[in-house]
């Protein structure tokens, strides 16, 4: 059994469903990837753990029920009394491109690794996982001491053979300032085996002038495998001294771009676990991202 531990946040999602009407769902970048990976991994001996903190009200209960129905291991989902998940609103332009408004200052996921005791619990629970997956949004949630505990956890796990995958998903409103974002993301990347950035995010935060500059900076941090998402141009993968552009699927009908990058990450990681090479994994990622673009919200309803 190949275990992937996904560390992050889930929020209440409110997306447009008509004139002055919103549709409620539950999502968040790492959560989206965890659900997609669990669906892809059914029957493939892939086990997905979701590591987060929730409250004790009805939306927290509903999230847990959905994850368990997807076959996700929720044994490392901690509950905080009197708390409730954060919330975000999706707004779409005419081309289906999304923007978000967040209401999450009291999200219980902000208490991840908030104590040495919680860090020890997570270390014991994740020990032996083949992969740990997290995002820069995960990093943005953490207090300074929790960030240091996360780095210690990643160092410990990698020493035991666990590999680390990071999406450098940059959401400026989640960070106190760009310098903190750059420092924390760079520290996590230095502990990564697979980076899954989006070129537009890297340009915005690190000032990379083009794809080549992005690849060179990430290689300089020692990341051995890169899958850079390029939006409508597909993706570029770089590994073992090789690089290859993998084009996106043509003529994709874009309804809502929410969650497309998270779907790419899930399909890429699943394909790599199954033994595909990076270009084939990127092709799988592009295909699932294209499917995600065709429905509203971050996660398609289970069929």
PDB file of C-alpha atoms in Angstrom:
ATOM      1  CA  UNK A   1       0.000   0.000   0.000  1.00  0.00           C
ATOM      2  CA  UNK A   2       1.324   3.435  -0.995  1.00  0.00           C
ATOM      3  CA  UNK A   3       0.262   6.102   1.495  1.00  0.00           C
ATOM      4  CA  UNK A   4       0.074   9.793   0.599  1.00  0.00           C
ATOM      5  CA  UNK A   5      -0.421  12.154   3.538  1.00  0.00           C
ATOM      6  CA  UNK A   6      -1.980  15.473   2.452  1.00  0.00           C
ATOM      7  CA  UNK A   7      -1.514  18.320   4.934  1.00  0.00           C
ATOM      8  CA  UNK A   8      -3.742  21.355   4.553  1.00  0.00           C
ATOM      9  CA  UNK A   9      -7.104  23.012   4.983  1.00  0.00           C
ATOM     10  CA  UNK A  10     -10.698  22.517   3.924  1.00  0.00           C
ATOM     11  CA  UNK A  11     -13.164  25.400   3.795  1.00  0.00           C
ATOM     12  CA  UNK A  12     -16.815  25.987   3.080  1.00  0.00           C
ATOM     13  CA  UNK A  13     -17.028  26.895  -0.616  1.00  0.00           C
ATOM     14  CA  UNK A  14     -19.781  29.161  -1.924  1.00  0.00           C
ATOM     15  CA  UNK A  15     -19.850  29.318  -5.722  1.00  0.00           C
ATOM     16  CA  UNK A  16     -22.179  31.025  -8.186  1.00  0.00           C
ATOM     17  CA  UNK A  17     -25.280  29.029  -9.100  1.00  0.00           C
ATOM     18  CA  UNK A  18     -27.505  31.723 -10.559  1.00  0.00           C
ATOM     19  CA  UNK A  19     -28.626  35.282  -9.981  1.00  0.00           C
ATOM     20  CA  UNK A  20     -27.942  36.017  -6.283  1.00  0.00           C
ATOM     21  CA  UNK A  21     -27.755  32.278  -5.615  1.00  0.00           C
ATOM     22  CA  UNK A  22     -24.736  30.396  -4.243  1.00  0.00           C
ATOM     23  CA  UNK A  23     -24.017  26.665  -4.160  1.00  0.00           C
ATOM     24  CA  UNK A  24     -22.399  25.237  -1.036  1.00  0.00           C
ATOM     25  CA  UNK A  25     -19.573  22.706  -1.155  1.00  0.00           C
ATOM     26  CA  UNK A  26     -16.401  21.887   0.787  1.00  0.00           C
ATOM     27  CA  UNK A  27     -12.980  22.475  -0.750  1.00  0.00           C
ATOM     28  CA  UNK A  28      -9.449  23.823  -0.354  1.00  0.00           C
ATOM     29  CA  UNK A  29      -6.369  23.322  -2.496  1.00  0.00           C
ATOM     30  CA  UNK A  30      -4.825  20.360  -0.637  1.00  0.00           C
ATOM     31  CA  UNK A  31      -8.273  18.914   0.078  1.00  0.00           C
ATOM     32  CA  UNK A  32      -9.103  19.080  -3.640  1.00  0.00           C
ATOM     33  CA  UNK A  33      -5.963  17.133  -4.486  1.00  0.00           C
ATOM     34  CA  UNK A  34      -6.616  14.590  -1.725  1.00  0.00           C
ATOM     35  CA  UNK A  35     -10.122  13.852  -3.030  1.00  0.00           C
ATOM     36  CA  UNK A  36      -8.976  13.575  -6.651  1.00  0.00           C
ATOM     37  CA  UNK A  37      -6.072  11.337  -5.654  1.00  0.00           C
ATOM     38  CA  UNK A  38      -8.342   9.089  -3.605  1.00  0.00           C
ATOM     39  CA  UNK A  39     -10.669   8.693  -6.599  1.00  0.00           C
ATOM     40  CA  UNK A  40      -7.785   7.923  -8.939  1.00  0.00           C
ATOM     41  CA  UNK A  41      -6.216   5.512  -6.472  1.00  0.00           C
ATOM     42  CA  UNK A  42      -9.216   3.264  -5.927  1.00  0.00           C
ATOM     43  CA  UNK A  43      -8.133  -0.268  -6.677  1.00  0.00           C
ATOM     44  CA  UNK A  44      -4.483   0.774  -7.054  1.00  0.00           C
ATOM     45  CA  UNK A  45      -3.331   0.214  -3.456  1.00  0.00           C
ATOM     46  CA  UNK A  46      -3.029   3.972  -2.902  1.00  0.00           C
ATOM     47  CA  UNK A  47      -4.163   5.226   0.500  1.00  0.00           C
ATOM     48  CA  UNK A  48      -4.780   8.942   1.055  1.00  0.00           C
ATOM     49  CA  UNK A  49      -4.583  10.515   4.504  1.00  0.00           C
ATOM     50  CA  UNK A  50      -5.931  14.013   5.067  1.00  0.00           C
ATOM     51  CA  UNK A  51      -4.181  15.875   7.864  1.00  0.00           C
ATOM     52  CA  UNK A  52      -6.047  18.939   9.118  1.00  0.00           C
ATOM     53  CA  UNK A  53      -7.943  20.450  12.034  1.00  0.00           C
ATOM     54  CA  UNK A  54     -11.698  21.039  12.057  1.00  0.00           C
ATOM     55  CA  UNK A  55     -14.301  22.427  14.422  1.00  0.00           C
ATOM     56  CA  UNK A  56     -17.167  20.623  16.118  1.00  0.00           C
ATOM     57  CA  UNK A  57     -20.192  21.949  14.214  1.00  0.00           C
ATOM     58  CA  UNK A  58     -22.278  20.552  11.368  1.00  0.00           C
ATOM     59  CA  UNK A  59     -20.043  21.627   8.470  1.00  0.00           C
ATOM     60  CA  UNK A  60     -17.057  19.902  10.086  1.00  0.00           C
ATOM     61  CA  UNK A  61     -19.173  16.759  10.453  1.00  0.00           C
ATOM     62  CA  UNK A  62     -20.266  16.997   6.818  1.00  0.00           C
ATOM     63  CA  UNK A  63     -16.658  17.351   5.632  1.00  0.00           C
ATOM     64  CA  UNK A  64     -15.630  14.252   7.555  1.00  0.00           C
ATOM     65  CA  UNK A  65     -18.548  12.292   6.129  1.00  0.00           C
ATOM     66  CA  UNK A  66     -17.630  13.289   2.559  1.00  0.00           C
ATOM     67  CA  UNK A  67     -13.967  12.343   2.989  1.00  0.00           C
ATOM     68  CA  UNK A  68     -14.815   8.969   4.503  1.00  0.00           C
ATOM     69  CA  UNK A  69     -17.211   8.306   1.631  1.00  0.00           C
ATOM     70  CA  UNK A  70     -14.310   8.973  -0.758  1.00  0.00           C
ATOM     71  CA  UNK A  71     -12.180   6.415   1.112  1.00  0.00           C
ATOM     72  CA  UNK A  72      -9.864   9.007   2.666  1.00  0.00           C
ATOM     73  CA  UNK A  73      -8.187   8.138   5.975  1.00  0.00           C
ATOM     74  CA  UNK A  74      -9.349  10.779   8.499  1.00  0.00           C
ATOM     75  CA  UNK A  75      -7.544   9.426  11.567  1.00  0.00           C
ATOM     76  CA  UNK A  76      -5.306  12.540  11.638  1.00  0.00           C
ATOM     77  CA  UNK A  77      -8.188  15.030  11.421  1.00  0.00           C
ATOM     78  CA  UNK A  78      -8.234  16.745  14.813  1.00  0.00           C
ATOM     79  CA  UNK A  79     -11.298  18.521  16.220  1.00  0.00           C
ATOM     80  CA  UNK A  80     -11.250  21.839  18.100  1.00  0.00           C
ATOM     81  CA  UNK A  81     -14.227  22.652  20.327  1.00  0.00           C
ATOM     82  CA  UNK A  82     -16.157  25.794  19.500  1.00  0.00           C
ATOM     83  CA  UNK A  83     -14.474  26.315  16.125  1.00  0.00           C
ATOM     84  CA  UNK A  84     -15.801  26.251  12.552  1.00  0.00           C
ATOM     85  CA  UNK A  85     -14.049  25.977   9.157  1.00  0.00           C
ATOM     86  CA  UNK A  86     -13.166  29.033   7.119  1.00  0.00           C
ATOM     87  CA  UNK A  87     -15.214  30.074   4.113  1.00  0.00           C
ATOM     88  CA  UNK A  88     -14.453  31.369   0.634  1.00  0.00           C
ATOM     89  CA  UNK A  89     -16.534  32.801  -2.180  1.00  0.00           C
ATOM     90  CA  UNK A  90     -15.874  32.131  -5.874  1.00  0.00           C
ATOM     91  CA  UNK A  91     -16.483  34.849  -8.447  1.00  0.00           C
ATOM     92  CA  UNK A  92     -16.232  34.021 -12.160  1.00  0.00           C
ATOM     93  CA  UNK A  93     -15.603  36.262 -15.143  1.00  0.00           C
ATOM     94  CA  UNK A  94     -17.126  35.608 -18.573  1.00  0.00           C
ATOM     95  CA  UNK A  95     -14.254  33.284 -19.507  1.00  0.00           C
ATOM     96  CA  UNK A  96     -14.633  31.124 -16.404  1.00  0.00           C
ATOM     97  CA  UNK A  97     -11.544  32.534 -14.685  1.00  0.00           C
ATOM     98  CA  UNK A  98     -12.056  32.638 -10.934  1.00  0.00           C
ATOM     99  CA  UNK A  99     -11.232  35.016  -8.117  1.00  0.00           C
ATOM    100  CA  UNK A 100     -11.703  34.372  -4.422  1.00  0.00           C
ATOM    101  CA  UNK A 101     -12.792  36.209  -1.289  1.00  0.00           C
ATOM    102  CA  UNK A 102     -11.726  34.530   1.970  1.00  0.00           C
ATOM    103  CA  UNK A 103     -13.230  34.545   5.469  1.00  0.00           C
ATOM    104  CA  UNK A 104     -10.888  32.276   7.405  1.00  0.00           C
ATOM    105  CA  UNK A 105      -9.034  34.181  10.134  1.00  0.00           C
ATOM    106  CA  UNK A 106     -10.352  31.720  12.757  1.00  0.00           C
ATOM    107  CA  UNK A 107      -9.978  28.579  10.663  1.00  0.00           C
ATOM    108  CA  UNK A 108      -9.033  25.642  12.935  1.00  0.00           C
ATOM    109  CA  UNK A 109      -6.501  24.560  10.304  1.00  0.00           C
ATOM    110  CA  UNK A 110      -4.424  27.521  11.468  1.00  0.00           C
ATOM    111  CA  UNK A 111      -3.729  25.449  14.591  1.00  0.00           C
ATOM    112  CA  UNK A 112      -1.883  22.729  12.680  1.00  0.00           C
ATOM    113  CA  UNK A 113       1.386  21.907  14.484  1.00  0.00           C
ATOM    114  CA  UNK A 114       0.568  24.573  17.070  1.00  0.00           C
ATOM    115  CA  UNK A 115       2.211  22.556  19.847  1.00  0.00           C
ATOM    116  CA  UNK A 116       4.982  20.018  20.278  1.00  0.00           C
ATOM    117  CA  UNK A 117       2.325  17.495  21.292  1.00  0.00           C
ATOM    118  CA  UNK A 118       0.376  17.909  18.052  1.00  0.00           C
ATOM    119  CA  UNK A 119       3.606  17.688  16.057  1.00  0.00           C
ATOM    120  CA  UNK A 120       4.467  14.419  17.825  1.00  0.00           C
ATOM    121  CA  UNK A 121       1.000  13.033  17.037  1.00  0.00           C
ATOM    122  CA  UNK A 122       1.375  13.880  13.363  1.00  0.00           C
ATOM    123  CA  UNK A 123       4.885  12.449  13.231  1.00  0.00           C
ATOM    124  CA  UNK A 124       3.657   9.122  14.594  1.00  0.00           C
ATOM    125  CA  UNK A 125       0.610   9.102  12.319  1.00  0.00           C
ATOM    126  CA  UNK A 126       2.437   9.931   9.102  1.00  0.00           C
ATOM    127  CA  UNK A 127       5.511   7.783   9.792  1.00  0.00           C
ATOM    128  CA  UNK A 128       6.127   5.415   6.881  1.00  0.00           C
ATOM    129  CA  UNK A 129       4.076   7.340   4.318  1.00  0.00           C
ATOM    130  CA  UNK A 130       5.499   7.148   0.812  1.00  0.00           C
ATOM    131  CA  UNK A 131       4.639  10.805   0.138  1.00  0.00           C
ATOM    132  CA  UNK A 132       3.709  13.943   2.013  1.00  0.00           C
ATOM    133  CA  UNK A 133       1.831  16.500  -0.085  1.00  0.00           C
ATOM    134  CA  UNK A 134       1.248  20.106   0.920  1.00  0.00           C
ATOM    135  CA  UNK A 135       0.984  23.565  -0.588  1.00  0.00           C
ATOM    136  CA  UNK A 136       2.135  27.105   0.013  1.00  0.00           C
ATOM    137  CA  UNK A 137      -1.383  27.773   1.286  1.00  0.00           C
ATOM    138  CA  UNK A 138      -0.625  25.230   4.030  1.00  0.00           C
ATOM    139  CA  UNK A 139       2.551  27.171   4.824  1.00  0.00           C
ATOM    140  CA  UNK A 140       0.671  30.474   4.952  1.00  0.00           C
ATOM    141  CA  UNK A 141      -1.675  29.148   7.655  1.00  0.00           C
ATOM    142  CA  UNK A 142       1.035  28.306  10.149  1.00  0.00           C
ATOM    143  CA  UNK A 143       2.382  30.398  12.996  1.00  0.00           C
ATOM    144  CA  UNK A 144       6.179  30.885  12.976  1.00  0.00           C
ATOM    145  CA  UNK A 145       6.794  28.143  15.564  1.00  0.00           C
ATOM    146  CA  UNK A 146       4.464  25.770  13.693  1.00  0.00           C
ATOM    147  CA  UNK A 147       6.400  26.399  10.481  1.00  0.00           C
ATOM    148  CA  UNK A 148       9.602  25.341  12.223  1.00  0.00           C
ATOM    149  CA  UNK A 149       7.874  22.203  13.501  1.00  0.00           C
ATOM    150  CA  UNK A 150       6.760  21.447   9.949  1.00  0.00           C
ATOM    151  CA  UNK A 151      10.315  21.732   8.652  1.00  0.00           C
ATOM    152  CA  UNK A 152      11.508  19.408  11.430  1.00  0.00           C
ATOM    153  CA  UNK A 153       8.730  16.961  10.518  1.00  0.00           C
ATOM    154  CA  UNK A 154       9.687  16.982   6.838  1.00  0.00           C
ATOM    155  CA  UNK A 155      13.365  16.457   7.694  1.00  0.00           C
ATOM    156  CA  UNK A 156      12.474  13.525   9.947  1.00  0.00           C
ATOM    157  CA  UNK A 157      10.164  11.891   7.424  1.00  0.00           C
ATOM    158  CA  UNK A 158      12.579  12.293   4.530  1.00  0.00           C
ATOM    159  CA  UNK A 159      15.246  10.645   6.667  1.00  0.00           C
ATOM    160  CA  UNK A 160      12.984   7.592   6.751  1.00  0.00           C
ATOM    161  CA  UNK A 161      12.425   7.552   2.990  1.00  0.00           C
ATOM    162  CA  UNK A 162       9.247   9.619   2.671  1.00  0.00           C
ATOM    163  CA  UNK A 163       9.194  11.952  -0.328  1.00  0.00           C
ATOM    164  CA  UNK A 164       7.740  15.459  -0.237  1.00  0.00           C
ATOM    165  CA  UNK A 165       5.644  17.157  -2.930  1.00  0.00           C
ATOM    166  CA  UNK A 166       4.827  20.870  -2.751  1.00  0.00           C
ATOM    167  CA  UNK A 167       2.535  23.082  -4.812  1.00  0.00           C
ATOM    168  CA  UNK A 168       3.899  26.624  -4.440  1.00  0.00           C
ATOM    169  CA  UNK A 169       0.347  27.957  -4.768  1.00  0.00           C
ATOM    170  CA  UNK A 170       0.740  31.676  -3.933  1.00  0.00           C
ATOM    171  CA  UNK A 171      -2.274  33.559  -2.579  1.00  0.00           C
ATOM    172  CA  UNK A 172      -1.007  37.013  -1.485  1.00  0.00           C
ATOM    173  CA  UNK A 173      -3.876  37.702   0.924  1.00  0.00           C
ATOM    174  CA  UNK A 174      -2.881  34.703   3.009  1.00  0.00           C
ATOM    175  CA  UNK A 175       0.574  36.072   3.815  1.00  0.00           C
ATOM    176  CA  UNK A 176       1.686  38.943   6.066  1.00  0.00           C
ATOM    177  CA  UNK A 177       4.133  40.078   3.365  1.00  0.00           C
ATOM    178  CA  UNK A 178       5.908  38.724   0.261  1.00  0.00           C
ATOM    179  CA  UNK A 179       9.255  38.340   2.058  1.00  0.00           C
ATOM    180  CA  UNK A 180       7.745  35.903   4.556  1.00  0.00           C
ATOM    181  CA  UNK A 181       6.155  33.965   1.703  1.00  0.00           C
ATOM    182  CA  UNK A 182       9.419  33.767  -0.240  1.00  0.00           C
ATOM    183  CA  UNK A 183      11.396  32.621   2.804  1.00  0.00           C
ATOM    184  CA  UNK A 184       8.958  29.963   3.948  1.00  0.00           C
ATOM    185  CA  UNK A 185       8.335  28.576   0.475  1.00  0.00           C
ATOM    186  CA  UNK A 186      12.076  28.424  -0.245  1.00  0.00           C
ATOM    187  CA  UNK A 187      12.665  26.572   3.035  1.00  0.00           C
ATOM    188  CA  UNK A 188      10.008  24.023   2.124  1.00  0.00           C
ATOM    189  CA  UNK A 189      11.284  23.666  -1.442  1.00  0.00           C
ATOM    190  CA  UNK A 190      14.735  22.833  -0.087  1.00  0.00           C
ATOM    191  CA  UNK A 191      13.089  19.767   1.473  1.00  0.00           C
ATOM    192  CA  UNK A 192      11.129  18.748  -1.643  1.00  0.00           C
ATOM    193  CA  UNK A 193      11.447  15.818  -4.001  1.00  0.00           C
ATOM    194  CA  UNK A 194       8.751  17.141  -6.347  1.00  0.00           C
ATOM    195  CA  UNK A 195       7.693  20.753  -6.913  1.00  0.00           C
ATOM    196  CA  UNK A 196       4.401  21.520  -8.662  1.00  0.00           C
ATOM    197  CA  UNK A 197       4.438  25.294  -9.192  1.00  0.00           C
ATOM    198  CA  UNK A 198       2.365  27.484 -11.480  1.00  0.00           C
ATOM    199  CA  UNK A 199       4.511  29.809 -13.577  1.00  0.00           C
ATOM    200  CA  UNK A 200       2.265  32.826 -13.015  1.00  0.00           C
ATOM    201  CA  UNK A 201       2.595  32.406  -9.239  1.00  0.00           C
ATOM    202  CA  UNK A 202       6.377  32.100  -9.485  1.00  0.00           C
ATOM    203  CA  UNK A 203       6.568  35.271 -11.545  1.00  0.00           C
ATOM    204  CA  UNK A 204       4.384  37.145  -9.077  1.00  0.00           C
ATOM    205  CA  UNK A 205       6.328  36.120  -5.977  1.00  0.00           C
ATOM    206  CA  UNK A 206       9.884  35.449  -7.131  1.00  0.00           C
ATOM    207  CA  UNK A 207      10.064  37.690 -10.200  1.00  0.00           C
ATOM    208  CA  UNK A 208      11.038  34.887 -12.600  1.00  0.00           C
ATOM    209  CA  UNK A 209      11.189  36.508 -16.019  1.00  0.00           C
ATOM    210  CA  UNK A 210      10.304  33.314 -17.908  1.00  0.00           C
ATOM    211  CA  UNK A 211      10.038  29.539 -17.656  1.00  0.00           C
ATOM    212  CA  UNK A 212      13.796  29.038 -17.990  1.00  0.00           C
ATOM    213  CA  UNK A 213      14.488  31.359 -15.054  1.00  0.00           C
ATOM    214  CA  UNK A 214      11.869  29.546 -12.978  1.00  0.00           C
ATOM    215  CA  UNK A 215      13.393  26.145 -13.709  1.00  0.00           C
ATOM    216  CA  UNK A 216      16.908  27.354 -12.954  1.00  0.00           C
ATOM    217  CA  UNK A 217      15.895  28.887  -9.603  1.00  0.00           C
ATOM    218  CA  UNK A 218      14.085  25.740  -8.488  1.00  0.00           C
ATOM    219  CA  UNK A 219      16.932  23.511  -9.625  1.00  0.00           C
ATOM    220  CA  UNK A 220      19.266  25.755  -7.650  1.00  0.00           C
ATOM    221  CA  UNK A 221      17.302  24.921  -4.511  1.00  0.00           C
ATOM    222  CA  UNK A 222      18.018  21.251  -5.146  1.00  0.00           C
ATOM    223  CA  UNK A 223      14.519  20.132  -6.193  1.00  0.00           C
ATOM    224  CA  UNK A 224      15.109  17.016  -8.328  1.00  0.00           C
ATOM    225  CA  UNK A 225      11.749  16.931 -10.151  1.00  0.00           C
ATOM    226  CA  UNK A 226       9.641  19.821 -11.405  1.00  0.00           C
ATOM    227  CA  UNK A 227       6.240  20.002 -13.063  1.00  0.00           C
ATOM    228  CA  UNK A 228       5.505  23.632 -13.860  1.00  0.00           C
ATOM    229  CA  UNK A 229       1.893  24.382 -14.747  1.00  0.00           C
ATOM    230  CA  UNK A 230       1.555  26.806 -17.687  1.00  0.00           C
ATOM    231  CA  UNK A 231      -2.209  27.333 -17.849  1.00  0.00           C
ATOM    232  CA  UNK A 232      -3.541  26.991 -21.418  1.00  0.00           C
ATOM    233  CA  UNK A 233      -0.049  26.038 -22.624  1.00  0.00           C
ATOM    234  CA  UNK A 234       0.000  22.853 -20.567  1.00  0.00           C
ATOM    235  CA  UNK A 235       3.016  22.036 -18.409  1.00  0.00           C
ATOM    236  CA  UNK A 236       6.784  21.696 -18.493  1.00  0.00           C
ATOM    237  CA  UNK A 237       8.514  18.867 -16.639  1.00  0.00           C
ATOM    238  CA  UNK A 238      12.172  18.770 -15.681  1.00  0.00           C
ATOM    239  CA  UNK A 239      13.986  15.818 -14.107  1.00  0.00           C
ATOM    240  CA  UNK A 240      17.390  14.113 -14.172  1.00  0.00           C
ATOM    241  CA  UNK A 241      18.852  16.728 -16.504  1.00  0.00           C
ATOM    242  CA  UNK A 242      15.942  16.442 -18.938  1.00  0.00           C
ATOM    243  CA  UNK A 243      13.044  18.777 -19.666  1.00  0.00           C
ATOM    244  CA  UNK A 244       9.966  18.518 -21.863  1.00  0.00           C
ATOM    245  CA  UNK A 245       6.950  20.647 -22.686  1.00  0.00           C
ATOM    246  CA  UNK A 246       3.637  18.751 -22.511  1.00  0.00           C
ATOM    247  CA  UNK A 247       0.843  20.670 -24.284  1.00  0.00           C
ATOM    248  CA  UNK A 248      -2.623  21.088 -22.810  1.00  0.00           C
ATOM    249  CA  UNK A 249      -5.629  19.404 -24.350  1.00  0.00           C
ATOM    250  CA  UNK A 250      -7.057  21.493 -27.207  1.00  0.00           C
ATOM    251  CA  UNK A 251     -10.506  23.105 -27.346  1.00  0.00           C
ATOM    252  CA  UNK A 252     -11.351  22.796 -23.657  1.00  0.00           C
ATOM    253  CA  UNK A 253     -14.680  24.329 -22.629  1.00  0.00           C
ATOM    254  CA  UNK A 254     -13.922  26.413 -19.530  1.00  0.00           C
ATOM    255  CA  UNK A 255     -16.822  26.706 -17.088  1.00  0.00           C
ATOM    256  CA  UNK A 256     -14.843  27.365 -13.898  1.00  0.00           C
ATOM    257  CA  UNK A 257     -11.068  27.243 -13.433  1.00  0.00           C
ATOM    258  CA  UNK A 258     -11.301  26.583  -9.680  1.00  0.00           C
ATOM    259  CA  UNK A 259      -9.348  23.481  -8.684  1.00  0.00           C
ATOM    260  CA  UNK A 260      -7.811  22.739 -12.098  1.00  0.00           C
ATOM    261  CA  UNK A 261      -4.251  23.002 -10.795  1.00  0.00           C
ATOM    262  CA  UNK A 262      -5.098  20.815  -7.806  1.00  0.00           C
ATOM    263  CA  UNK A 263      -6.510  18.175 -10.165  1.00  0.00           C
ATOM    264  CA  UNK A 264      -3.317  18.328 -12.239  1.00  0.00           C
ATOM    265  CA  UNK A 265      -1.278  17.683  -9.099  1.00  0.00           C
ATOM    266  CA  UNK A 266      -3.371  14.669  -8.128  1.00  0.00           C
ATOM    267  CA  UNK A 267      -3.162  13.038 -11.555  1.00  0.00           C
ATOM    268  CA  UNK A 268       0.560  13.785 -11.853  1.00  0.00           C
ATOM    269  CA  UNK A 269       1.356  12.266  -8.466  1.00  0.00           C
ATOM    270  CA  UNK A 270      -0.874   9.252  -9.077  1.00  0.00           C
ATOM    271  CA  UNK A 271       0.801   8.584 -12.427  1.00  0.00           C
ATOM    272  CA  UNK A 272       4.267   8.842 -10.911  1.00  0.00           C
ATOM    273  CA  UNK A 273       3.293   6.432  -8.131  1.00  0.00           C
ATOM    274  CA  UNK A 274       2.009   4.051 -10.824  1.00  0.00           C
ATOM    275  CA  UNK A 275       5.390   4.169 -12.594  1.00  0.00           C
ATOM    276  CA  UNK A 276       4.775   6.662 -15.412  1.00  0.00           C
ATOM    277  CA  UNK A 277       7.621   8.960 -16.434  1.00  0.00           C
ATOM    278  CA  UNK A 278       7.247  12.746 -15.866  1.00  0.00           C
ATOM    279  CA  UNK A 279       5.977  13.599 -19.395  1.00  0.00           C
ATOM    280  CA  UNK A 280       3.295  10.901 -19.202  1.00  0.00           C
ATOM    281  CA  UNK A 281       2.381  12.065 -15.697  1.00  0.00           C
ATOM    282  CA  UNK A 282       2.026  15.644 -16.969  1.00  0.00           C
ATOM    283  CA  UNK A 283      -0.234  14.437 -19.786  1.00  0.00           C
ATOM    284  CA  UNK A 284      -2.429  12.735 -17.175  1.00  0.00           C
ATOM    285  CA  UNK A 285      -2.406  15.946 -15.151  1.00  0.00           C
ATOM    286  CA  UNK A 286      -3.435  18.032 -18.158  1.00  0.00           C
ATOM    287  CA  UNK A 287      -6.309  15.644 -18.892  1.00  0.00           C
ATOM    288  CA  UNK A 288      -7.749  15.771 -15.364  1.00  0.00           C
ATOM    289  CA  UNK A 289      -7.278  19.544 -15.216  1.00  0.00           C
ATOM    290  CA  UNK A 290      -9.231  19.864 -18.472  1.00  0.00           C
ATOM    291  CA  UNK A 291     -12.069  17.771 -17.033  1.00  0.00           C
ATOM    292  CA  UNK A 292     -12.115  19.947 -13.913  1.00  0.00           C
ATOM    293  CA  UNK A 293     -12.434  23.091 -16.017  1.00  0.00           C
ATOM    294  CA  UNK A 294     -15.764  21.777 -17.287  1.00  0.00           C
ATOM    295  CA  UNK A 295     -17.683  21.873 -13.990  1.00  0.00           C
ATOM    296  CA  UNK A 296     -18.447  24.481 -11.354  1.00  0.00           C
ATOM    297  CA  UNK A 297     -16.561  24.426  -8.074  1.00  0.00           C
ATOM    298  CA  UNK A 298     -13.265  22.873  -7.094  1.00  0.00           C
ATOM    299  CA  UNK A 299     -14.458  19.278  -6.759  1.00  0.00           C
ATOM    300  CA  UNK A 300     -16.874  17.490  -9.080  1.00  0.00           C
ATOM    301  CA  UNK A 301     -19.673  15.651  -7.317  1.00  0.00           C
ATOM    302  CA  UNK A 302     -18.944  11.952  -6.922  1.00  0.00           C
ATOM    303  CA  UNK A 303     -20.663   9.857  -9.569  1.00  0.00           C
TER     304      UNK A 303
END
